[in-house]
Amino acid sequence: MEKLKKPLKITLIVSIILNVLLSAVFLYQYTHHKNNYGIGDTNSYRIFIHRLEYFSQTMGEVVETNGKVENMNLLINADERLNLSIHSFIRFENSMASTKMNSHSIELFLSYIDEAMFERILINSSIFNLEDYDISTFEDLKNRTDELLRLLPDAYNPQDQKRFIETINDIIL
């Protein structure tokens, strides 16, 4: 009976310590999220812009002179960067939820680009062994992404939130 009490006490102590640590982690995450709510997460916006620029840059590297395998690898890499960019934008948008920011046109544009990339990668992977290989669609996606980047502010500063929101709300794609 005495042998059973010692492991039980250790298990109880470890359980209490873990519960305290988990509570501290959740409290930190809650306060961090609450502090950014309505102010805007500058880091998420910066990452969004950076990843969207990287997507555009990678799309510019997809050219006819590359081999099909090289272009397919570039497309997969670009698609991954686009998805990461979309996730960063969602985090930023959530941090601005209590403001009057209307980023509907940006959301529609990003979903259009994402769907177009998915379609084109599927089409190109299915005709991978054929000689016909058209990359003009990717040039168009790059140009449209560059246009969005031109319209978006380079950075977000909470002190300049009102002007930033007006700029985002005025974007029509």
PDB file of C-alpha atoms in Angstrom:
ATOM      1  CA  MET A   1       0.000   0.000   0.000  1.00  0.00           C
ATOM      2  CA  GLU A   2       2.870   2.361   0.840  1.00  0.00           C
ATOM      3  CA  LYS A   3       4.447   1.728  -2.600  1.00  0.00           C
ATOM      4  CA  LEU A   4       1.227   2.836  -4.277  1.00  0.00           C
ATOM      5  CA  LYS A   5       0.990   6.168  -2.405  1.00  0.00           C
ATOM      6  CA  LYS A   6       4.363   7.510  -3.533  1.00  0.00           C
ATOM      7  CA  PRO A   7       3.679   7.256  -7.342  1.00  0.00           C
ATOM      8  CA  LEU A   8       0.197   8.618  -6.750  1.00  0.00           C
ATOM      9  CA  LYS A   9       1.608  11.667  -4.946  1.00  0.00           C
ATOM     10  CA  ILE A  10       4.176  12.242  -7.697  1.00  0.00           C
ATOM     11  CA  THR A  11       1.496  11.949 -10.369  1.00  0.00           C
ATOM     12  CA  LEU A  12      -0.711  14.396  -8.484  1.00  0.00           C
ATOM     13  CA  ILE A  13       2.125  16.925  -8.086  1.00  0.00           C
ATOM     14  CA  VAL A  14       3.130  16.656 -11.770  1.00  0.00           C
ATOM     15  CA  SER A  15      -0.516  17.035 -12.798  1.00  0.00           C
ATOM     16  CA  ILE A  16      -0.902  20.200 -10.704  1.00  0.00           C
ATOM     17  CA  ILE A  17       2.315  21.690 -12.123  1.00  0.00           C
ATOM     18  CA  LEU A  18       1.226  20.938 -15.695  1.00  0.00           C
ATOM     19  CA  ASN A  19      -2.204  22.481 -15.104  1.00  0.00           C
ATOM     20  CA  VAL A  20      -0.607  25.647 -13.715  1.00  0.00           C
ATOM     21  CA  LEU A  21       1.775  25.871 -16.693  1.00  0.00           C
ATOM     22  CA  LEU A  22      -1.011  25.305 -19.222  1.00  0.00           C
ATOM     23  CA  SER A  23      -3.155  27.923 -17.510  1.00  0.00           C
ATOM     24  CA  ALA A  24      -0.281  30.409 -17.709  1.00  0.00           C
ATOM     25  CA  VAL A  25       0.213  29.685 -21.431  1.00  0.00           C
ATOM     26  CA  PHE A  26      -3.491  30.107 -22.207  1.00  0.00           C
ATOM     27  CA  LEU A  27      -3.642  33.326 -20.175  1.00  0.00           C
ATOM     28  CA  TYR A  28      -0.657  34.713 -22.095  1.00  0.00           C
ATOM     29  CA  GLN A  29      -2.229  33.804 -25.451  1.00  0.00           C
ATOM     30  CA  TYR A  30      -5.555  35.305 -24.412  1.00  0.00           C
ATOM     31  CA  THR A  31      -4.044  38.603 -23.266  1.00  0.00           C
ATOM     32  CA  HIS A  32      -1.769  38.788 -26.327  1.00  0.00           C
ATOM     33  CA  HIS A  33      -4.758  38.226 -28.643  1.00  0.00           C
ATOM     34  CA  LYS A  34      -6.900  40.683 -26.669  1.00  0.00           C
ATOM     35  CA  ASN A  35      -4.168  43.348 -26.824  1.00  0.00           C
ATOM     36  CA  ASN A  36      -3.956  43.028 -30.622  1.00  0.00           C
ATOM     37  CA  TYR A  37      -7.727  42.879 -31.124  1.00  0.00           C
ATOM     38  CA  GLY A  38      -8.774  46.068 -32.866  1.00  0.00           C
ATOM     39  CA  ILE A  39      -5.244  47.442 -32.922  1.00  0.00           C
ATOM     40  CA  GLY A  40      -3.993  45.180 -35.661  1.00  0.00           C
ATOM     41  CA  ASP A  41      -1.103  42.765 -35.740  1.00  0.00           C
ATOM     42  CA  THR A  42       1.686  44.552 -37.619  1.00  0.00           C
ATOM     43  CA  ASN A  43       3.746  41.372 -37.818  1.00  0.00           C
ATOM     44  CA  SER A  44       0.986  39.413 -39.585  1.00  0.00           C
ATOM     45  CA  TYR A  45       0.549  42.197 -42.144  1.00  0.00           C
ATOM     46  CA  ARG A  46       4.299  42.415 -42.763  1.00  0.00           C
ATOM     47  CA  ILE A  47       4.466  38.638 -43.269  1.00  0.00           C
ATOM     48  CA  PHE A  48       1.437  38.786 -45.587  1.00  0.00           C
ATOM     49  CA  ILE A  49       3.099  41.390 -47.811  1.00  0.00           C
ATOM     50  CA  HIS A  50       6.449  39.597 -47.763  1.00  0.00           C
ATOM     51  CA  ARG A  51       4.930  36.240 -48.736  1.00  0.00           C
ATOM     52  CA  LEU A  52       2.788  37.815 -51.453  1.00  0.00           C
ATOM     53  CA  GLU A  53       5.897  39.489 -52.885  1.00  0.00           C
ATOM     54  CA  TYR A  54       7.720  36.167 -52.768  1.00  0.00           C
ATOM     55  CA  PHE A  55       4.774  34.520 -54.551  1.00  0.00           C
ATOM     56  CA  SER A  56       4.961  37.142 -57.305  1.00  0.00           C
ATOM     57  CA  GLN A  57       8.721  36.789 -57.591  1.00  0.00           C
ATOM     58  CA  THR A  58       8.472  33.007 -57.895  1.00  0.00           C
ATOM     59  CA  MET A  59       5.721  33.326 -60.504  1.00  0.00           C
ATOM     60  CA  GLY A  60       8.064  35.577 -62.502  1.00  0.00           C
ATOM     61  CA  GLU A  61      10.629  32.781 -62.565  1.00  0.00           C
ATOM     62  CA  VAL A  62       8.186  30.443 -64.358  1.00  0.00           C
ATOM     63  CA  VAL A  63       9.287  30.885 -67.964  1.00  0.00           C
ATOM     64  CA  GLU A  64       9.177  28.778 -71.103  1.00  0.00           C
ATOM     65  CA  THR A  65      12.959  28.383 -71.186  1.00  0.00           C
ATOM     66  CA  ASN A  66      12.850  26.409 -67.910  1.00  0.00           C
ATOM     67  CA  GLY A  67      12.300  22.697 -67.982  1.00  0.00           C
ATOM     68  CA  LYS A  68       8.849  21.380 -67.127  1.00  0.00           C
ATOM     69  CA  VAL A  69      10.066  19.876 -63.856  1.00  0.00           C
ATOM     70  CA  GLU A  70      11.701  23.150 -62.818  1.00  0.00           C
ATOM     71  CA  ASN A  71       8.532  25.115 -63.633  1.00  0.00           C
ATOM     72  CA  MET A  72       6.355  22.629 -61.751  1.00  0.00           C
ATOM     73  CA  ASN A  73       8.626  22.937 -58.690  1.00  0.00           C
ATOM     74  CA  LEU A  74       8.422  26.739 -58.919  1.00  0.00           C
ATOM     75  CA  LEU A  75       4.622  26.571 -59.167  1.00  0.00           C
ATOM     76  CA  ILE A  76       4.342  24.309 -56.145  1.00  0.00           C
ATOM     77  CA  ASN A  77       6.644  26.616 -54.169  1.00  0.00           C
ATOM     78  CA  ALA A  78       4.658  29.684 -55.279  1.00  0.00           C
ATOM     79  CA  ASP A  79       1.369  28.025 -54.342  1.00  0.00           C
ATOM     80  CA  GLU A  80       2.728  27.227 -50.888  1.00  0.00           C
ATOM     81  CA  ARG A  81       3.825  30.869 -50.439  1.00  0.00           C
ATOM     82  CA  LEU A  82       0.405  32.052 -51.559  1.00  0.00           C
ATOM     83  CA  ASN A  83      -1.329  29.825 -49.005  1.00  0.00           C
ATOM     84  CA  LEU A  84       0.985  31.051 -46.245  1.00  0.00           C
ATOM     85  CA  SER A  85       0.279  34.611 -47.336  1.00  0.00           C
ATOM     86  CA  ILE A  86      -3.470  34.009 -47.157  1.00  0.00           C
ATOM     87  CA  HIS A  87      -3.137  32.605 -43.627  1.00  0.00           C
ATOM     88  CA  SER A  88      -1.135  35.660 -42.544  1.00  0.00           C
ATOM     89  CA  PHE A  89      -3.776  37.942 -44.019  1.00  0.00           C
ATOM     90  CA  ILE A  90      -6.509  36.073 -42.128  1.00  0.00           C
ATOM     91  CA  ARG A  91      -4.573  36.545 -38.867  1.00  0.00           C
ATOM     92  CA  PHE A  92      -4.181  40.242 -39.627  1.00  0.00           C
ATOM     93  CA  GLU A  93      -7.828  40.594 -40.584  1.00  0.00           C
ATOM     94  CA  ASN A  94      -8.901  38.893 -37.340  1.00  0.00           C
ATOM     95  CA  SER A  95      -6.775  41.327 -35.366  1.00  0.00           C
ATOM     96  CA  MET A  96      -8.656  44.172 -37.071  1.00  0.00           C
ATOM     97  CA  ALA A  97     -12.104  42.637 -36.510  1.00  0.00           C
ATOM     98  CA  SER A  98     -13.400  45.428 -34.288  1.00  0.00           C
ATOM     99  CA  THR A  99     -12.525  48.132 -36.827  1.00  0.00           C
ATOM    100  CA  LYS A 100     -14.411  49.207 -39.924  1.00  0.00           C
ATOM    101  CA  MET A 101     -11.851  47.650 -42.262  1.00  0.00           C
ATOM    102  CA  ASN A 102     -13.551  46.068 -45.271  1.00  0.00           C
ATOM    103  CA  SER A 103     -11.110  43.792 -47.043  1.00  0.00           C
ATOM    104  CA  HIS A 104     -13.722  41.893 -49.037  1.00  0.00           C
ATOM    105  CA  SER A 105     -12.175  42.706 -52.418  1.00  0.00           C
ATOM    106  CA  ILE A 106      -8.745  41.526 -51.208  1.00  0.00           C
ATOM    107  CA  GLU A 107     -10.277  38.285 -49.910  1.00  0.00           C
ATOM    108  CA  LEU A 108     -12.018  37.692 -53.241  1.00  0.00           C
ATOM    109  CA  PHE A 109      -8.833  38.402 -55.153  1.00  0.00           C
ATOM    110  CA  LEU A 110      -6.754  36.054 -52.978  1.00  0.00           C
ATOM    111  CA  SER A 111      -9.325  33.273 -53.311  1.00  0.00           C
ATOM    112  CA  TYR A 112      -9.414  33.797 -57.100  1.00  0.00           C
ATOM    113  CA  ILE A 113      -5.613  33.572 -57.331  1.00  0.00           C
ATOM    114  CA  ASP A 114      -5.581  30.518 -55.058  1.00  0.00           C
ATOM    115  CA  GLU A 115      -8.218  28.710 -57.141  1.00  0.00           C
ATOM    116  CA  ALA A 116      -6.490  29.651 -60.393  1.00  0.00           C
ATOM    117  CA  MET A 117      -3.171  28.340 -59.089  1.00  0.00           C
ATOM    118  CA  PHE A 118      -4.777  25.087 -57.979  1.00  0.00           C
ATOM    119  CA  GLU A 119      -6.438  24.617 -61.381  1.00  0.00           C
ATOM    120  CA  ARG A 120      -3.323  25.457 -63.368  1.00  0.00           C
ATOM    121  CA  ILE A 121      -1.103  23.159 -61.298  1.00  0.00           C
ATOM    122  CA  LEU A 122      -3.583  20.305 -61.806  1.00  0.00           C
ATOM    123  CA  ILE A 123      -3.839  20.966 -65.541  1.00  0.00           C
ATOM    124  CA  ASN A 124      -0.090  21.255 -65.984  1.00  0.00           C
ATOM    125  CA  SER A 125       0.608  18.154 -63.929  1.00  0.00           C
ATOM    126  CA  SER A 126      -1.888  16.173 -66.019  1.00  0.00           C
ATOM    127  CA  ILE A 127      -0.310  17.280 -69.338  1.00  0.00           C
ATOM    128  CA  PHE A 128       3.169  17.093 -67.905  1.00  0.00           C
ATOM    129  CA  ASN A 129       4.456  14.706 -70.563  1.00  0.00           C
ATOM    130  CA  LEU A 130       2.943  16.566 -73.498  1.00  0.00           C
ATOM    131  CA  GLU A 131       4.815  19.120 -75.565  1.00  0.00           C
ATOM    132  CA  ASP A 132       2.109  21.796 -75.168  1.00  0.00           C
ATOM    133  CA  TYR A 133       3.018  23.853 -72.150  1.00  0.00           C
ATOM    134  CA  ASP A 134       1.417  27.285 -71.855  1.00  0.00           C
ATOM    135  CA  ILE A 135       2.596  29.597 -69.071  1.00  0.00           C
ATOM    136  CA  SER A 136       0.761  32.757 -70.102  1.00  0.00           C
ATOM    137  CA  THR A 137      -1.796  32.189 -67.330  1.00  0.00           C
ATOM    138  CA  PHE A 138       0.987  32.353 -64.753  1.00  0.00           C
ATOM    139  CA  GLU A 139       2.229  35.626 -66.191  1.00  0.00           C
ATOM    140  CA  ASP A 140      -1.300  36.983 -65.862  1.00  0.00           C
ATOM    141  CA  LEU A 141      -1.529  35.823 -62.228  1.00  0.00           C
ATOM    142  CA  LYS A 142       1.823  37.471 -61.508  1.00  0.00           C
ATOM    143  CA  ASN A 143       0.713  40.749 -63.109  1.00  0.00           C
ATOM    144  CA  ARG A 144      -2.552  40.756 -61.162  1.00  0.00           C
ATOM    145  CA  THR A 145      -0.688  40.030 -57.922  1.00  0.00           C
ATOM    146  CA  ASP A 146       1.739  42.862 -58.651  1.00  0.00           C
ATOM    147  CA  GLU A 147      -1.249  45.168 -59.153  1.00  0.00           C
ATOM    148  CA  LEU A 148      -2.620  44.174 -55.732  1.00  0.00           C
ATOM    149  CA  LEU A 149       0.806  44.760 -54.164  1.00  0.00           C
ATOM    150  CA  ARG A 150       0.914  48.195 -55.798  1.00  0.00           C
ATOM    151  CA  LEU A 151      -2.455  49.089 -54.251  1.00  0.00           C
ATOM    152  CA  LEU A 152      -1.706  47.713 -50.776  1.00  0.00           C
ATOM    153  CA  PRO A 153       0.143  49.842 -48.231  1.00  0.00           C
ATOM    154  CA  ASP A 154       3.730  48.655 -47.730  1.00  0.00           C
ATOM    155  CA  ALA A 155       3.335  48.359 -43.965  1.00  0.00           C
ATOM    156  CA  TYR A 156       0.789  48.722 -41.205  1.00  0.00           C
ATOM    157  CA  ASN A 157       1.274  51.122 -38.318  1.00  0.00           C
ATOM    158  CA  PRO A 158      -1.394  51.172 -35.572  1.00  0.00           C
ATOM    159  CA  GLN A 159      -0.835  54.923 -35.074  1.00  0.00           C
ATOM    160  CA  ASP A 160      -1.896  55.466 -38.688  1.00  0.00           C
ATOM    161  CA  GLN A 161      -4.781  52.998 -38.532  1.00  0.00           C
ATOM    162  CA  LYS A 162      -7.481  55.319 -39.873  1.00  0.00           C
ATOM    163  CA  ARG A 163      -5.623  56.154 -43.097  1.00  0.00           C
ATOM    164  CA  PHE A 164      -4.583  52.505 -43.514  1.00  0.00           C
ATOM    165  CA  ILE A 165      -8.207  51.328 -43.223  1.00  0.00           C
ATOM    166  CA  GLU A 166      -9.369  53.965 -45.708  1.00  0.00           C
ATOM    167  CA  THR A 167      -6.726  52.755 -48.196  1.00  0.00           C
ATOM    168  CA  ILE A 168      -7.774  49.107 -47.760  1.00  0.00           C
ATOM    169  CA  ASN A 169     -11.471  49.980 -48.036  1.00  0.00           C
ATOM    170  CA  ASP A 170     -10.836  51.871 -51.298  1.00  0.00           C
ATOM    171  CA  ILE A 171      -9.139  48.930 -53.029  1.00  0.00           C
ATOM    172  CA  ILE A 172     -11.260  47.620 -55.887  1.00  0.00           C
ATOM    173  CA  LEU A 173      -9.893  44.779 -57.972  1.00  0.00           C
TER     174      LEU A 173
END
